[in-house]
Amino acid sequence: MDRFEQRIRAARPAVPELGPQFSAQVLAEIARRGLRVRPAWQVRSALWLGRAAALGALGVAVLLLNGAAFELRSNGALELLAFGTRLLGGFLADVPWDLLLSALLVAGAAGWGLRHAQLARVPVAWAVLIGYGLTGAGGLALAGSGLNESVQSAVLEDRAGGLGLQWFYAQRAMYRRPHPHFRMGRVIALEGQRAQLQTPAGEVEEVMLPQGFRAQVGDAVRLIVAPDGPLVRAQAAQLCNPSTVGPYFRHHRMMQEMMQRRGMGAGMGGMGPGMGRGMGPGMHRGMGGGMGPGVGPMQQGAPPTQQ
């Protein structure tokens, strides 16, 4: 044994000697307080039940965060960030706070449960942080796995049912115009700087693109607009990545197909769940495919195939 180990052993505190009546004193104190010594099997059962509850709460938190991330990616709010902080208020208004805050609350309870069930032998604050970390990693990984898209396709194609799935994947996780001064859509007709856009919600709108901005029929664009009478005039414009905006249009197309199968008619267009908050003063008389009176012939293009 080296000298270092000898020093460690010498530094150990001595084990205190217990008197001969120590056990009897402990049992007498237990009886005085009216406590009951539970059988070992009850203690182990309660411990495993607590562990199962903590892990179950952690799974619920992961699902809630996954739903919040998928809805945020589906409702169009992320497109506002492409213009910096100009539309930040609209982005914050469309964050699914109910799902996000519920995930944080359940994740905190799961962290406390992990500590209480002795799965995390750390202080409670660290256990809660561990719960948040596991929830964040698991929720974001699940949201990026493609599972939500598969479930949404199954729901909209009537291959999966259930009120919860229908409510979330068909009615909630979908594009809603995230700000009254924001527009996004595919160019289906163009004459100079005047364009017709087909939005992800199935609406057709006439907009005046900014001077110097170049777009072609079939391009997807996002705009900051200001209503100018029956005409919507864009103050800023950007071309969109087709792979990024494709899911917005895909949901509306699949909703139309679902309504056709259920005999609800296919001509609802943007009058279904996709109306959102933007169906207010920003609408104009050029909707429905018509460019309104006094508008000359435009370069027409067949609506591009929706993804």
C-alpha positions in Angstrom: 0.0 0.0 0.0 1.5 3.3 -1.0 1.8 6.3 1.2 -1.1 8.2 -0.5 -3.6 5.4 0.3 -2.4 5.3 3.9 -3.0 9.0 4.2 -6.6 8.6 2.8 -7.4 5.8 5.3 -5.9 7.8 8.1 -8.1 10.8 7.3 -11.3 8.7 7.4 -13.6 9.7 10.3 -14.0 7.1 13.0 -17.2 5.2 13.1 -19.1 6.3 16.2 -19.8 3.6 18.7 -23.5 3.0 19.3 -24.8 2.2 22.7 -26.4 -1.2 23.5 -29.9 0.4 23.7 -29.6 2.3 20.3 -32.0 -0.1 18.4 -34.5 0.0 21.2 -34.4 3.7 21.3 -35.0 4.0 17.5 -38.0 1.6 17.7 -39.4 3.5 20.7 -39.2 6.8 18.7 -40.9 5.2 15.7 -43.7 4.0 18.0 -44.0 7.4 19.7 -44.4 9.2 16.4 -46.9 6.7 15.1 -44.8 5.7 12.1 -45.1 2.4 10.4 -42.3 0.5 8.8 -43.5 -0.5 5.4 -42.6 -3.9 3.9 -39.7 -4.0 1.5 -41.9 -5.0 -1.4 -44.1 -1.9 -0.9 -41.0 0.3 -1.0 -39.7 -1.3 -4.2 -43.2 -1.2 -5.8 -43.6 2.5 -5.1 -40.1 3.2 -6.4 -40.7 1.4 -9.7 -44.1 3.1 -10.0 -42.5 6.5 -9.6 -39.9 5.6 -12.2 -42.5 4.5 -14.7 -44.5 7.7 -14.1 -41.4 9.9 -14.5 -40.4 8.2 -17.8 -44.1 8.4 -19.0 -44.2 12.1 -18.2 -40.9 12.5 -20.1 -42.4 10.8 -23.1 -45.5 13.1 -23.0 -43.2 16.1 -22.9 -41.3 14.9 -25.9 -44.6 14.4 -27.8 -45.8 17.9 -26.8 -42.6 19.6 -28.0 -42.6 17.6 -31.2 -46.2 18.8 -31.9 -45.2 22.4 -31.1 -42.2 22.2 -33.5 -44.2 20.6 -36.3 -47.0 23.1 -36.0 -44.5 26.0 -36.0 -43.0 24.6 -39.2 -46.4 24.1 -40.7 -48.3 27.3 -40.0 -46.0 29.6 -42.0 -44.7 31.7 -39.0 -41.0 30.7 -39.7 -41.3 32.5 -43.1 -41.6 35.8 -41.3 -38.1 35.4 -39.9 -36.8 35.7 -43.4 -37.4 39.5 -43.2 -35.5 39.9 -39.9 -37.3 41.6 -37.1 -39.8 43.5 -39.2 -42.5 40.9 -38.6 -41.2 39.5 -35.3 -44.4 40.3 -33.5 -46.4 38.1 -36.0 -44.0 35.3 -35.5 -44.3 35.4 -31.7 -48.1 35.6 -32.0 -48.2 32.3 -34.0 -45.9 30.3 -31.8 -48.0 27.4 -30.3 -47.5 28.6 -26.8 -50.0 26.2 -25.3 -48.1 23.1 -26.6 -44.7 24.7 -25.8 -45.5 25.7 -22.2 -47.2 22.4 -21.6 -44.1 20.6 -22.7 -42.0 22.7 -20.4 -44.3 22.1 -17.4 -44.5 18.3 -18.0 -40.7 18.2 -18.6 -40.1 19.9 -15.3 -42.4 17.5 -13.5 -40.6 14.6 -15.2 -37.2 15.9 -14.0 -38.5 16.1 -10.5 -39.9 12.6 -10.8 -36.5 11.3 -12.1 -34.9 12.7 -8.9 -37.6 11.4 -6.6 -37.5 7.9 -8.2 -33.7 7.9 -7.8 -33.1 7.7 -11.5 -31.1 10.9 -11.4 -29.0 11.1 -8.2 -28.4 14.9 -8.5 -30.0 17.9 -6.9 -33.6 18.7 -7.9 -32.6 21.7 -10.0 -30.1 19.6 -12.0 -32.8 16.9 -12.4 -35.2 19.4 -13.9 -32.5 20.7 -16.3 -31.9 17.1 -17.3 -35.6 16.7 -18.0 -35.6 19.8 -20.2 -32.5 18.6 -22.0 -34.0 15.2 -22.8 -37.3 16.7 -23.8 -35.6 19.2 -26.1 -33.3 16.6 -27.8 -36.1 14.1 -28.1 -38.8 16.5 -29.3 -36.7 18.2 -31.9 -35.3 14.8 -33.2 -38.8 13.4 -33.5 -40.0 16.6 -35.3 -37.2 16.2 -37.8 -37.6 12.5 -38.3 -40.4 12.7 -40.9 -42.9 10.9 -38.6 -45.3 13.8 -38.4 -45.5 14.1 -42.2 -46.2 10.3 -42.5 -49.0 10.6 -39.8 -50.4 13.7 -41.5 -50.6 11.9 -44.8 -52.3 8.9 -43.3 -54.9 11.2 -41.6 -55.6 13.2 -44.7 -55.8 10.0 -46.8 -58.2 8.5 -44.3 -55.8 5.7 -43.4 -55.6 6.8 -39.8 -58.4 8.2 -37.6 -59.1 9.5 -34.1 -60.3 12.8 -32.9 -56.9 13.9 -31.6 -55.1 13.1 -34.9 -57.8 14.7 -37.0 -57.8 17.8 -34.8 -54.1 18.3 -34.9 -52.9 17.1 -38.3 -55.9 18.2 -40.4 -57.1 21.3 -38.6 -54.2 22.7 -36.6 -50.8 21.8 -38.1 -51.4 23.7 -41.4 -50.6 27.0 -43.1 -52.4 30.1 -41.8 -51.4 33.5 -43.1 -49.2 34.5 -40.1 -49.5 38.3 -40.5 -51.9 40.7 -42.2 -49.0 42.3 -44.1 -47.5 39.1 -45.2 -48.2 37.1 -48.4 -46.7 33.9 -49.8 -47.7 32.0 -52.8 -46.8 30.6 -56.3 -46.9 33.0 -59.2 -49.6 31.7 -61.6 -49.9 34.7 -63.9 -47.6 37.7 -64.5 -47.6 41.0 -66.4 -44.7 43.2 -65.7 -44.7 43.7 -61.9 -48.3 42.7 -61.5 -48.7 39.1 -60.5 -51.4 36.6 -59.4 -50.4 34.4 -56.5 -52.0 31.1 -55.5 -51.5 30.9 -51.7 -51.0 27.7 -49.7 -54.6 28.2 -48.5 -55.9 28.0 -52.0 -56.6 31.7 -52.4 -55.7 33.6 -55.6 -54.5 37.2 -55.0 -53.4 40.0 -57.2 -50.2 41.8 -56.0 -47.9 44.4 -57.4 -44.3 43.3 -57.0 -41.6 45.8 -56.0 -39.7 47.5 -58.8 -36.6 45.5 -59.7 -37.8 42.2 -58.3 -37.8 39.5 -60.9 -40.0 36.4 -60.7 -41.3 33.9 -63.2 -44.6 31.9 -63.4 -44.1 28.9 -61.1 -41.9 30.7 -58.6 -42.8 30.7 -54.9 -42.4 34.2 -53.4 -43.0 35.7 -49.9 -43.9 39.4 -49.6 -44.3 42.2 -47.1 -47.4 44.1 -48.5 -49.5 47.1 -47.9 -53.1 47.2 -49.2 -53.6 49.9 -51.8 -57.4 49.8 -52.6 -58.2 46.6 -54.5 -54.5 46.1 -55.2 -52.0 44.6 -52.7 -48.6 46.3 -53.2 -45.5 44.5 -52.0 -42.9 46.6 -50.2 -40.3 43.8 -50.0 -40.1 40.4 -51.8 -38.0 37.3 -51.7 -38.0 34.1 -53.7 -38.7 31.0 -51.6 -36.9 27.7 -51.6 -39.4 25.3 -53.3 -38.4 22.4 -51.0 -39.2 24.5 -47.9 -42.6 25.8 -49.0 -43.8 22.7 -50.7 -45.4 21.2 -47.5 -47.6 24.3 -47.1 -49.2 23.7 -50.5 -49.3 19.9 -49.9 -51.6 20.2 -47.0 -54.2 22.2 -48.9 -54.1 19.8 -51.8 -54.6 16.8 -49.6 -57.4 18.5 -47.7 -59.2 19.0 -51.0 -58.8 15.4 -51.9 -60.1 14.3 -48.5 -63.2 16.6 -48.9 -63.8 15.1 -52.4 -63.7 11.5 -51.0 -66.1 12.5 -48.2 -68.5 14.2 -50.7 -67.9 17.7 -49.3 -67.1 19.3 -52.7 -63.7 20.4 -54.1 -64.5 24.0 -54.7 -64.0 25.3 -51.2 -60.5 26.6 -52.0 -59.2 28.8 -49.3 -62.6 28.9 -47.5 -61.7 25.8 -45.5 -59.6 25.7 -42.4 -56.8 27.6 -44.1 -58.5 31.0 -43.8 -56.4 31.9 -40.7 -56.0 35.4 -39.3 -55.0 36.9 -42.7 -58.5 36.7 -44.2 -59.3 40.2 -43.1 -58.8 43.6 -44.7 -55.9 42.3 -46.8 -58.4 40.5 -49.1 -59.4 42.2 -52.3 -61.7 41.9 -55.3 -59.2 40.1 -57.5 -59.6 36.8 -55.6 -61.0 33.6 -57.0 -58.9 33.8 -60.2 -60.3 37.1 -61.6 -58.0 40.0 -61.9 -60.7 42.6 -61.5 -62.0 45.2 -63.9 -59.5 47.2 -65.9 -56.7 44.7 -65.8 -55.3 43.8 -69.1 -54.2 40.3 -70.4 -51.5 38.8 -68.4 -48.9 36.1 -69.1 -51.0 33.1 -68.0 -49.5 29.9 -66.7 -51.2 26.7 -65.6 -51.1 26.5 -61.9 -48.0 24.5 -61.0 -48.3 21.0 -59.7 -48.7 21.3 -55.9 -46.3 19.3 -53.9 
